[in-house]
Each structure stands twice: as structure tokens, then as C-alpha cells.
Amino acid sequence: MQLNNFDTAAFLRDYWQKRPLLIRNPWQSWQNPLSPDELAGLACEDHVESRLITQSSDDWNAEHGPLPETRFGELGKSPWTLLVQAVDHHVTEVAALIPPFRFIPNWRIDDVMVSFASDGGGVGPHFDHYDVFLVQGLGQRRWQIGGMCDDRTALRSHEDLLLLAGFDVEEEWTLNPGDMLYVPPGIAHNGIAKGGDCMTYSIGFRSPSRKELIGSWCDDLLPQMTDDDRYGDPDLSVQDNPGEIPAAAIDRLHAMITEKLADRAAFARWFGEYSSTPRYPETDWRPEEAIETDHLRGLLTEDHPLFRNPASRFSFVREDEGKLLLFIDGECFPCAGETALLAEMLCAQEQFVINPEWRKSDAVVELLAELYNRGSLSFDWG
Ligand code: SIN
Ligand code: CO
């Protein structure tokens, strides 16, 4: 699925990670994929992450879900906003908003957050560390855009929301259903609902910080290391001042760290697993009954399409000689030959029918059965 009048190459060149862009309704025919009631229902569920932001004069208060159903009836006249994370994991129609953005790699895509706001509602002026496409689903929202912020930008003291202490509006637009606004990381923005029933879909991206990368990779490396792998100096010679840590010792100590961190192959494998780890690992997507390979082969022969679980993350890293490492939901599956071709298709398509040649391959059917039994593929989503 493609967006109308939207030149992806020009967008990546001129706007992606650079500056905001307003895109007037680029959809073939826009239909709001979720009703306000359905969104409120999700916010009451245990396994769904949600927040309710209520406003009084110019202050914002945040409550974390799951919310009691009665909470919505208690809301008064002052503006409020409900935010629900990862709605694409639960609602196929919302997951269907993502394919037009697949010109950006799978590992960079995070989730679709959906908001509902009453008249005047919003989360206040803020900035995010991530790129986002803000798609107006229902009603109208006035978006104000400010300047570039960073971790030194002054914030209002608030325990939950990163609200800006000062906000100078540089540009503003009113978005109607189907319109969308791209906001790069760090750009101050503020969305205010105009009239009631304002729904916004945020297609959000991820970009790891250096701090997160180093910390998380080291967490993974440490348990694999042993206490007997130590600094050694059998070549020690007498030095003038015993207080000096000689350059040669620093070099050797530093190399103990950099050699480990320079292992690109180990890093690639770890990063594939890390970046494909499910965001909500406590949700169990496994089928009630595990499937046997023969049964699966039969279903594939009848051309039943298989669907990727919208909550699963699929990516791969290419290796030598047609081999690759497939990463799904935090697991690594080394693939070669037909399974490598299958892996490429799995990463490129949300749904597929397995061709007659591949069905004959035990390795293909076994990999598909494993992915089915782990809850990463199913015949039902779609
Ligand atoms: C919203 O949908 O109200 C907020 C989205 C955002 O500013 O990131
Ligand atoms: Co934002």
C-alpha cells in the first residue's frame, strides 16, 4: 500500500530526521480505523499500556491505566486526553496503518499510539526523542511546531510528562481526518483538539541511544565472561616510579575492553535479538494447541495464507554465501538456502502463501511450525 502524492525518496532526503512536514490526506480513502469507544475499552484492559491526561487551567495531570470503566463517566468539562500505546498489536485495522511506512526499516518502527481528546485537550507542548507521523483519524487538531530541543532544554517540573517550560510557536496547522504531520526527534510540538472527538494515530519510531546500546550489550556480555580471563604481565620490568600506570599497561587494559566490543559479528547477532525483543513480553501469543509439521504442511498445501503477528518484530542480518540470521521476537534463527529465501519474504510481507516448491522443504515447514507455535505467525490475523 502506498501513500498518494508522496515521494518517499524526496521525503527521506529532505525531511526525515531533519524538519517537520505537513502532508494533506495522502490516503486512497481515509477511514478512521478505531472508534473512541473501542479505544476506551482497550485502556481498561490489564495488558494494555495507557494514560489519561486531564487538564486544569494550564496544568496537566497523568493517570496510568488500566483505567476503571467508570472513570470516563467521571470526566468533567475540562479538557482531557486518553493515550493508548501499541494499539497496532491488538487491532488489525490499526496495524494496517503501518505498511505505507515500510520504506523505513522494520527495526526502526516502534508502534502506533492512539489518542482521543475532548475539545481543547492535548498532552501539552513537549518534544520526543523519536520520529513520529501524526495521522489525524477523527475530528480536528491544531498542531503547533516550535524549535529544536535537547536534554538541556528547560522542562516544567512534572513527574510523568516532559512538558516544555517555554514554547515559541513557529508554525501551525489544523489537521483534518486523513491529514498527517511528520515531526523529527527533538522538535517541540503541541496538539490541541478542536471540537470534540479528536483521534490521532502516532506512528512512532525507535532509535537507540548510545547509553542504552552500551549498557544493554554489556548486560548481555557480562554473564558470558569468566573470572579467569584477566590482565596478565609476564613481561613486567622494573619501572622508575612505582606510582606510574605505564602506557603499555593502559593499552593492554583498554584492549581487553575494545577487543570484546569490536566483535562485529557478536554485536550483529545481539542487536538483532535485542531489537526484535517484544515490547510486552508478558503477553502470550502462543496458539492454544501446538501444530505438527504434517498438519501445517497440509494447510499450506491448501494455500491458506499465513499472517505475521502484528506484535512481533521481524528482521534479518545478511551473512556470507546466501546465509542470514533471522530475528523474530528476540530469537535468532540461522537460515541458509530455502529458509534464507523464506526469511527474506517473512521480513518483507505481512501475509503470504507458501509456494509449492518451498512446501516440500522440511526445513521450511519446520521453521514455519516453530514460528507458528511461538505465536509469531498465525492463520487468523488478517
Ligand atoms: C497526541 O496524540 O495527543 C500526542 C502525540 C504526540 O505529540 O506525540
Ligand atoms: Co509528541
GROMACS .gro file of C-alpha atoms and ligand atoms in nm:
model
  391
    1MET     CA    1   0.000   0.000   0.000
    2GLN     CA    2   0.134   0.340  -0.096
    3LEU     CA    3   0.053   0.695   0.004
    4ASN     CA    4  -0.080   0.923  -0.274
    5ASN     CA    5   0.137   1.207  -0.398
    6PHE     CA    6   0.410   1.116  -0.152
    7ASP     CA    7   0.761   1.085  -0.287
    8THR     CA    8   0.941   0.863  -0.034
    9ALA     CA    9   1.290   0.928  -0.175
   10ALA     CA   10   1.236   1.306  -0.162
   11PHE     CA   11   1.089   1.276   0.189
   12LEU     CA   12   1.390   1.080   0.315
   13ARG     CA   13   1.629   1.325   0.152
   14ASP     CA   14   1.465   1.650   0.259
   15TYR     CA   15   1.264   1.584   0.578
   16TRP     CA   16   1.342   1.254   0.758
   17GLN     CA   17   1.528   1.339   1.079
   18LYS     CA   18   1.562   1.696   0.952
   19ARG     CA   19   1.242   1.902   0.959
   20PRO     CA   20   0.865   1.871   1.004
   21LEU     CA   21   0.636   1.814   0.708
   22LEU     CA   22   0.260   1.856   0.678
   23ILE     CA   23   0.109   1.603   0.438
   24ARG     CA   24  -0.254   1.668   0.344
   25ASN     CA   25  -0.463   1.349   0.322
   26PRO     CA   26  -0.234   1.109   0.129
   27TRP     CA   27  -0.462   0.803   0.178
   28GLN     CA   28  -0.659   0.639  -0.103
   29SER     CA   29  -0.975   0.690   0.100
   30TRP     CA   30  -0.931   0.765   0.467
   31GLN     CA   31  -1.137   0.570   0.719
   32ASN     CA   32  -1.087   0.610   1.091
   33PRO     CA   33  -0.978   0.256   1.188
   34LEU     CA   34  -1.094   0.255   1.552
   35SER     CA   35  -1.389   0.407   1.736
   36PRO     CA   36  -1.346   0.618   2.052
   37ASP     CA   37  -1.539   0.351   2.248
   38GLU     CA   38  -1.308   0.075   2.130
   39LEU     CA   39  -1.007   0.284   2.237
   40ALA     CA   40  -1.159   0.344   2.581
   41GLY     CA   41  -1.222  -0.033   2.607
   42LEU     CA   42  -0.852  -0.106   2.540
   43ALA     CA   43  -0.749   0.142   2.811
   44CYS     CA   44  -0.944  -0.066   3.064
   45GLU     CA   45  -0.756  -0.387   2.977
   46ASP     CA   46  -0.478  -0.514   3.203
   47HIS     CA   47  -0.214  -0.591   2.943
   48VAL     CA   48  -0.252  -0.260   2.753
   49GLU     CA   49  -0.039   0.045   2.841
   50SER     CA   50  -0.245   0.364   2.866
   51ARG     CA   51  -0.251   0.709   3.025
   52LEU     CA   52  -0.526   0.956   3.092
   53ILE     CA   53  -0.416   1.320   3.091
   54THR     CA   54  -0.652   1.571   3.247
   55GLN     CA   55  -0.603   1.946   3.227
   56SER     CA   56  -0.690   2.215   3.474
   57SER     CA   57  -0.610   2.581   3.384
   58ASP     CA   58  -0.260   2.525   3.239
   59ASP     CA   59  -0.158   2.222   3.442
   60TRP     CA   60  -0.158   1.861   3.329
   61ASN     CA   61  -0.221   1.553   3.542
   62ALA     CA   62  -0.141   1.195   3.430
   63GLU     CA   63  -0.308   0.873   3.547
   64HIS     CA   64  -0.180   0.535   3.435
   65GLY     CA   65  -0.406   0.256   3.309
   66PRO     CA   66  -0.566   0.012   3.326
   67LEU     CA   67  -0.850   0.256   3.395
   68PRO     CA   68  -1.175   0.155   3.563
   69GLU     CA   69  -1.464   0.168   3.313
   70THR     CA   70  -1.643   0.417   3.536
   71ARG     CA   71  -1.353   0.666   3.501
   72PHE     CA   72  -1.476   0.803   3.167
   73GLY     CA   73  -1.818   0.892   3.311
   74GLU     CA   74  -1.650   1.095   3.585
   75LEU     CA   75  -1.461   1.325   3.349
   76GLY     CA   76  -1.582   1.682   3.372
   77LYS     CA   77  -1.582   1.967   3.126
   78SER     CA   78  -1.209   2.045   3.144
   79PRO     CA   79  -1.006   1.910   2.853
   80TRP     CA   80  -0.867   1.556   2.874
   81THR     CA   81  -0.677   1.312   2.655
   82LEU     CA   82  -0.656   0.935   2.658
   83LEU     CA   83  -0.335   0.782   2.517
   84VAL     CA   84  -0.308   0.411   2.439
   85GLN     CA   85   0.026   0.254   2.334
   86ALA     CA   86   0.083  -0.020   2.078
   87VAL     CA   87  -0.279  -0.037   1.959
   88ASP     CA   88  -0.148  -0.199   1.640
   89HIS     CA   89  -0.068  -0.509   1.849
   90HIS     CA   90  -0.435  -0.558   1.926
   91VAL     CA   91  -0.635  -0.409   1.637
   92THR     CA   92  -0.565  -0.532   1.283
   93GLU     CA   93  -0.720  -0.218   1.127
   94VAL     CA   94  -0.471  -0.004   1.320
   95ALA     CA   95  -0.180  -0.236   1.229
   96ALA     CA   96  -0.284  -0.174   0.866
   97LEU     CA   97  -0.167   0.188   0.903
   98ILE     CA   98   0.197   0.075   0.919
   99PRO     CA   99   0.263  -0.082   0.572
  100PRO     CA  100   0.277   0.256   0.388
  101PHE     CA  101   0.568   0.346   0.620
  102ARG     CA  102   0.769   0.031   0.548
  103PHE     CA  103   1.006   0.240   0.338
  104ILE     CA  104   1.165   0.277   0.680
  105PRO     CA  105   1.327  -0.049   0.806
  106ASN     CA  106   1.128  -0.277   1.037
  107TRP     CA  107   1.375  -0.244   1.324
  108ARG     CA  108   1.322   0.136   1.332
  109ILE     CA  109   0.941   0.108   1.359
  110ASP     CA  110   0.803   0.104   1.711
  111ASP     CA  111   0.426   0.108   1.742
  112VAL     CA  112   0.106   0.301   1.681
  113MET     CA  113  -0.009   0.505   1.979
  114VAL     CA  114  -0.367   0.627   1.959
  115SER     CA  115  -0.504   0.928   2.139
  116PHE     CA  116  -0.854   1.056   2.197
  117ALA     CA  117  -0.904   1.413   2.315
  118SER     CA  118  -1.203   1.615   2.423
  119ASP     CA  119  -1.237   1.976   2.300
  120GLY     CA  120  -0.917   2.166   2.383
  121GLY     CA  121  -0.741   1.850   2.503
  122GLY     CA  122  -0.376   1.763   2.440
  123VAL     CA  123  -0.063   1.650   2.619
  124GLY     CA  124   0.091   1.997   2.626
  125PRO     CA  125   0.399   2.138   2.448
  126HIS     CA  126   0.677   1.875   2.453
  127PHE     CA  127   0.941   1.704   2.243
  128ASP     CA  128   1.008   1.337   2.180
  129HIS     CA  129   1.335   1.155   2.119
  130TYR     CA  130   1.180   0.974   1.824
  131ASP     CA  131   1.046   1.049   1.477
  132VAL     CA  132   0.669   1.033   1.451
  133PHE     CA  133   0.398   1.055   1.186
  134LEU     CA  134   0.087   1.204   1.350
  135VAL     CA  135  -0.214   1.091   1.148
  136GLN     CA  136  -0.542   1.269   1.221
  137GLY     CA  137  -0.805   0.996   1.247
  138LEU     CA  138  -1.123   1.172   1.353
  139GLY     CA  139  -1.214   1.533   1.425
  140GLN     CA  140  -0.968   1.817   1.403
  141ARG     CA  141  -0.644   1.903   1.579
  142ARG     CA  142  -0.441   2.221   1.570
  143TRP     CA  143  -0.069   2.136   1.565
  144GLN     CA  144   0.185   2.394   1.669
  145ILE     CA  145   0.553   2.342   1.592
  146GLY     CA  146   0.842   2.505   1.776
  147GLY     CA  147   1.222   2.485   1.767
  148MET     CA  148   1.477   2.211   1.828
  149CYS     CA  149   1.515   2.084   2.187
  150ASP     CA  150   1.765   1.857   2.358
  151ASP     CA  151   1.842   1.724   2.705
  152ARG     CA  152   1.946   2.076   2.816
  153THR     CA  153   1.607   2.226   2.723
  154ALA     CA  154   1.420   2.353   3.030
  155LEU     CA  155   1.121   2.139   3.128
  156ARG     CA  156   0.836   2.210   3.366
  157SER     CA  157   0.869   2.005   3.681
  158HIS     CA  158   0.632   1.716   3.620
  159GLU     CA  159   0.687   1.357   3.724
  160ASP     CA  160   0.527   1.195   3.417
  161LEU     CA  161   0.521   1.436   3.124
  162LEU     CA  162   0.818   1.601   2.953
  163LEU     CA  163   0.646   1.939   2.925
  164LEU     CA  164   0.846   2.232   2.798
  165ALA     CA  165   0.899   2.529   3.027
  166GLY     CA  166   0.883   2.765   2.726
  167PHE     CA  167   0.730   2.713   2.382
  168ASP     CA  168   0.762   2.955   2.089
  169VAL     CA  169   0.524   2.861   1.809
  170GLU     CA  170   0.699   2.882   1.472
  171GLU     CA  171   0.431   2.724   1.254
  172GLU     CA  172   0.079   2.592   1.299
  173TRP     CA  173  -0.174   2.397   1.101
  174THR     CA  174  -0.520   2.248   1.152
  175LEU     CA  175  -0.533   1.881   1.057
  176ASN     CA  176  -0.850   1.717   0.925
  177PRO     CA  177  -0.917   1.342   0.908
  178GLY     CA  178  -0.652   1.172   0.694
  179ASP     CA  179  -0.402   1.461   0.714
  180MET     CA  180  -0.069   1.387   0.875
  181LEU     CA  181   0.227   1.565   1.021
  182TYR     CA  182   0.581   1.428   1.034
  183VAL     CA  183   0.778   1.550   1.336
  184PRO     CA  184   1.150   1.468   1.365
  185PRO     CA  185   1.313   1.393   1.701
  186GLY     CA  186   1.372   1.693   1.925
  187ILE     CA  187   1.125   1.931   1.759
  188ALA     CA  188   0.888   2.096   2.008
  189HIS     CA  189   0.521   2.032   1.925
  190ASN     CA  190   0.178   2.080   2.074
  191GLY     CA  191  -0.151   1.933   1.951
  192ILE     CA  192  -0.479   2.086   2.068
  193ALA     CA  193  -0.810   1.919   1.986
  194LYS     CA  194  -1.051   2.149   1.802
  195GLY     CA  195  -1.404   2.044   1.885
  196GLY     CA  196  -1.464   1.705   2.046
  197ASP     CA  197  -1.395   1.351   1.925
  198CYS     CA  198  -1.037   1.415   1.818
  199MET     CA  199  -0.840   1.098   1.746
  200THR     CA  200  -0.472   1.096   1.646
  201TYR     CA  201  -0.264   0.794   1.543
  202SER     CA  202   0.110   0.831   1.616
  203ILE     CA  203   0.324   0.602   1.404
  204GLY     CA  204   0.634   0.607   1.619
  205PHE     CA  205   0.992   0.505   1.550
  206ARG     CA  206   1.283   0.392   1.766
  207SER     CA  207   1.647   0.492   1.770
  208PRO     CA  208   1.864   0.354   2.048
  209SER     CA  209   2.079   0.593   2.248
  210ARG     CA  210   2.450   0.518   2.285
  211LYS     CA  211   2.387   0.484   2.659
  212GLU     CA  212   2.118   0.222   2.601
  213LEU     CA  213   2.329   0.031   2.345
  214ILE     CA  214   2.642   0.010   2.557
  215GLY     CA  215   2.451  -0.068   2.875
  216SER     CA  216   2.230  -0.333   2.718
  217TRP     CA  217   2.506  -0.505   2.524
  218CYS     CA  218   2.727  -0.516   2.832
  219ASP     CA  219   2.439  -0.665   3.032
  220ASP     CA  220   2.430  -0.941   2.771
  221LEU     CA  221   2.809  -0.991   2.757
  222LEU     CA  222   2.885  -0.998   3.129
  223PRO     CA  223   2.727  -1.337   3.214
  224GLN     CA  224   2.930  -1.497   2.931
  225MET     CA  225   3.262  -1.378   3.075
  226THR     CA  226   3.476  -1.569   3.320
  227ASP     CA  227   3.684  -1.457   3.620
  228ASP     CA  228   4.000  -1.623   3.490
  229ASP     CA  229   4.008  -1.402   3.179
  230ARG     CA  230   4.235  -1.139   3.342
  231TYR     CA  231   4.506  -0.886   3.293
  232GLY     CA  232   4.850  -1.052   3.279
  233ASP     CA  233   5.201  -0.907   3.268
  234PRO     CA  234   5.459  -1.189   3.249
  235ASP     CA  235   5.682  -0.936   3.068
  236LEU     CA  236   5.683  -0.693   3.365
  237SER     CA  237   6.006  -0.498   3.405
  238VAL     CA  238   6.126  -0.258   3.675
  239GLN     CA  239   5.992   0.096   3.631
  240ASP     CA  240   6.135   0.425   3.769
  241ASN     CA  241   5.830   0.529   3.967
  242PRO     CA  242   5.608   0.252   4.106
  243GLY     CA  243   5.321   0.501   4.111
  244GLU     CA  244   5.302   0.527   3.732
  245ILE     CA  245   5.047   0.323   3.539
  246PRO     CA  246   5.256   0.283   3.223
  247ALA     CA  247   5.115   0.348   2.876
  248ALA     CA  248   5.174  -0.019   2.786
  249ALA     CA  249   4.952  -0.130   3.078
  250ILE     CA  250   4.679   0.117   2.980
  251ASP     CA  251   4.698  -0.012   2.619
  252ARG     CA  252   4.667  -0.371   2.732
  253LEU     CA  253   4.378  -0.296   2.973
  254HIS     CA  254   4.197  -0.085   2.715
  255ALA     CA  255   4.239  -0.363   2.457
  256MET     CA  256   4.072  -0.610   2.697
  257ILE     CA  257   3.758  -0.399   2.658
  258THR     CA  258   3.780  -0.283   2.297
  259GLU     CA  259   3.862  -0.632   2.160
  260LYS     CA  260   3.541  -0.760   2.312
  261LEU     CA  261   3.332  -0.465   2.196
  262ALA     CA  262   3.487  -0.473   1.847
  263ASP     CA  263   3.343  -0.819   1.774
  264ARG     CA  264   3.106  -0.705   1.497
  265ALA     CA  265   2.954  -1.049   1.435
  266ALA     CA  266   2.870  -1.092   1.804
  267PHE     CA  267   2.727  -0.740   1.809
  268ALA     CA  268   2.511  -0.801   1.498
  269ARG     CA  269   2.364  -1.115   1.649
  270TRP     CA  270   2.299  -0.950   1.984
  271PHE     CA  271   2.147  -0.640   1.823
  272GLY     CA  272   1.913  -0.848   1.606
  273GLU     CA  273   1.788  -1.032   1.913
  274TYR     CA  274   1.773  -0.720   2.126
  275SER     CA  275   1.589  -0.504   1.872
  276SER     CA  276   1.335  -0.776   1.792
  277THR     CA  277   1.251  -0.842   2.158
  278PRO     CA  278   0.877  -0.795   2.208
  279ARG     CA  279   0.779  -0.473   2.377
  280TYR     CA  280   0.531  -0.653   2.602
  281PRO     CA  281   0.692  -0.995   2.662
  282GLU     CA  282   0.431  -1.081   2.926
  283THR     CA  283   0.163  -1.113   2.654
  284ASP     CA  284   0.146  -1.478   2.549
  285TRP     CA  285   0.055  -1.506   2.181
  286ARG     CA  286   0.111  -1.883   2.154
  287PRO     CA  287  -0.175  -2.083   1.998
  288GLU     CA  288  -0.389  -2.292   2.232
  289GLU     CA  289  -0.270  -2.604   2.053
  290ALA     CA  290   0.073  -2.652   1.903
  291ILE     CA  291   0.074  -2.751   1.536
  292GLU     CA  292   0.253  -3.062   1.399
  293THR     CA  293   0.461  -3.017   1.085
  294ASP     CA  294   0.244  -3.262   0.883
  295HIS     CA  295  -0.074  -3.076   0.974
  296LEU     CA  296   0.091  -2.745   0.885
  297ARG     CA  297   0.213  -2.882   0.551
  298GLY     CA  298  -0.146  -2.985   0.474
  299LEU     CA  299  -0.279  -2.635   0.547
  300LEU     CA  300  -0.005  -2.477   0.340
  301THR     CA  301  -0.090  -2.709   0.051
  302GLU     CA  302  -0.446  -2.574   0.059
  303ASP     CA  303  -0.299  -2.226   0.004
  304HIS     CA  304  -0.412  -2.092   0.343
  305PRO     CA  305  -0.234  -1.757   0.388
  306LEU     CA  306  -0.015  -1.711   0.695
  307PHE     CA  307  -0.005  -1.375   0.875
  308ARG     CA  308   0.267  -1.217   1.086
  309ASN     CA  309   0.162  -1.134   1.440
  310PRO     CA  310   0.138  -0.751   1.440
  311ALA     CA  311   0.302  -0.756   1.784
  312SER     CA  312   0.605  -0.949   1.651
  313ARG     CA  313   0.916  -0.781   1.517
  314PHE     CA  314   1.080  -0.936   1.209
  315SER     CA  315   1.426  -0.851   1.074
  316PHE     CA  316   1.739  -1.017   0.941
  317VAL     CA  317   2.111  -0.964   0.908
  318ARG     CA  318   2.283  -1.096   0.598
  319GLU     CA  319   2.586  -1.324   0.633
  320ASP     CA  320   2.818  -1.476   0.371
  321GLU     CA  321   2.720  -1.720   0.094
  322GLY     CA  322   2.345  -1.672   0.095
  323LYS     CA  323   2.319  -1.728   0.470
  324LEU     CA  324   2.142  -1.495   0.706
  325LEU     CA  325   2.032  -1.460   1.065
  326LEU     CA  326   1.657  -1.417   1.103
  327PHE     CA  327   1.542  -1.238   1.419
  328ILE     CA  328   1.190  -1.269   1.548
  329ASP     CA  329   1.071  -1.176   1.894
  330GLY     CA  330   1.417  -1.178   2.049
  331GLU     CA  331   1.523  -1.513   1.896
  332CYS     CA  332   1.784  -1.578   1.630
  333PHE     CA  333   1.717  -1.836   1.356
  334PRO     CA  334   2.024  -1.902   1.135
  335CYS     CA  335   1.896  -1.961   0.780
  336ALA     CA  336   2.052  -2.086   0.454
  337GLY     CA  337   1.921  -2.182   0.109
  338GLU     CA  338   1.542  -2.205   0.102
  339THR     CA  339   1.496  -2.095   0.464
  340ALA     CA  340   1.705  -1.784   0.388
  341LEU     CA  341   1.472  -1.701   0.097
  342LEU     CA  342   1.172  -1.768   0.323
  343ALA     CA  343   1.323  -1.542   0.590
  344GLU     CA  344   1.357  -1.256   0.341
  345MET     CA  345   0.992  -1.296   0.243
  346LEU     CA  346   0.879  -1.310   0.608
  347CYS     CA  347   1.057  -0.981   0.674
  348ALA     CA  348   0.913  -0.812   0.364
  349GLN     CA  349   0.548  -0.919   0.375
  350GLU     CA  350   0.283  -0.909   0.646
  351GLN     CA  351   0.098  -1.203   0.488
  352PHE     CA  352   0.194  -1.470   0.239
  353VAL     CA  353   0.112  -1.805   0.081
  354ILE     CA  354   0.399  -2.056   0.074
  355ASN     CA  355   0.482  -2.162  -0.280
  356PRO     CA  356   0.462  -2.533  -0.379
  357GLU     CA  357   0.843  -2.571  -0.406
  358TRP     CA  358   0.904  -2.447  -0.053
  359ARG     CA  359   0.629  -2.664   0.097
  360LYS     CA  360   0.837  -2.969   0.001
  361SER     CA  361   1.131  -2.849   0.214
  362ASP     CA  362   1.135  -2.996   0.567
  363ALA     CA  363   1.349  -2.706   0.687
  364VAL     CA  364   1.091  -2.452   0.561
  365VAL     CA  365   0.793  -2.631   0.719
  366GLU     CA  366   0.982  -2.688   1.045
  367LEU     CA  367   1.077  -2.320   1.070
  368LEU     CA  368   0.718  -2.213   0.995
  369ALA     CA  369   0.584  -2.459   1.255
  370GLU     CA  370   0.823  -2.323   1.515
  371LEU     CA  371   0.721  -1.964   1.439
  372TYR     CA  372   0.353  -2.063   1.447
  373ASN     CA  373   0.395  -2.240   1.781
  374ARG     CA  374   0.579  -1.940   1.928
  375GLY     CA  375   0.287  -1.714   1.828
  376SER     CA  376   0.482  -1.512   1.569
  377LEU     CA  377   0.275  -1.643   1.274
  378SER     CA  378  -0.088  -1.743   1.251
  379PHE     CA  379  -0.363  -1.827   1.005
  380ASP     CA  380  -0.600  -1.592   1.194
  381TRP     CA  381  -0.459  -1.240   1.196
  382GLY     CA  382  -0.551  -1.057   0.883
  383SIN     C1  383  -0.128   1.308   2.093
  383SIN     O1  384  -0.170   1.225   2.011
  383SIN     O2  385  -0.207   1.378   2.158
  383SIN     C2  386   0.017   1.328   2.123
  383SIN     C3  387   0.109   1.276   2.024
  383SIN     C4  388   0.245   1.342   2.039
  383SIN     O3  389   0.256   1.461   2.048
  383SIN     O4  390   0.349   1.275   2.037
  384CO      CO  391   0.493   1.409   2.080
   0.00000   0.00000   0.00000
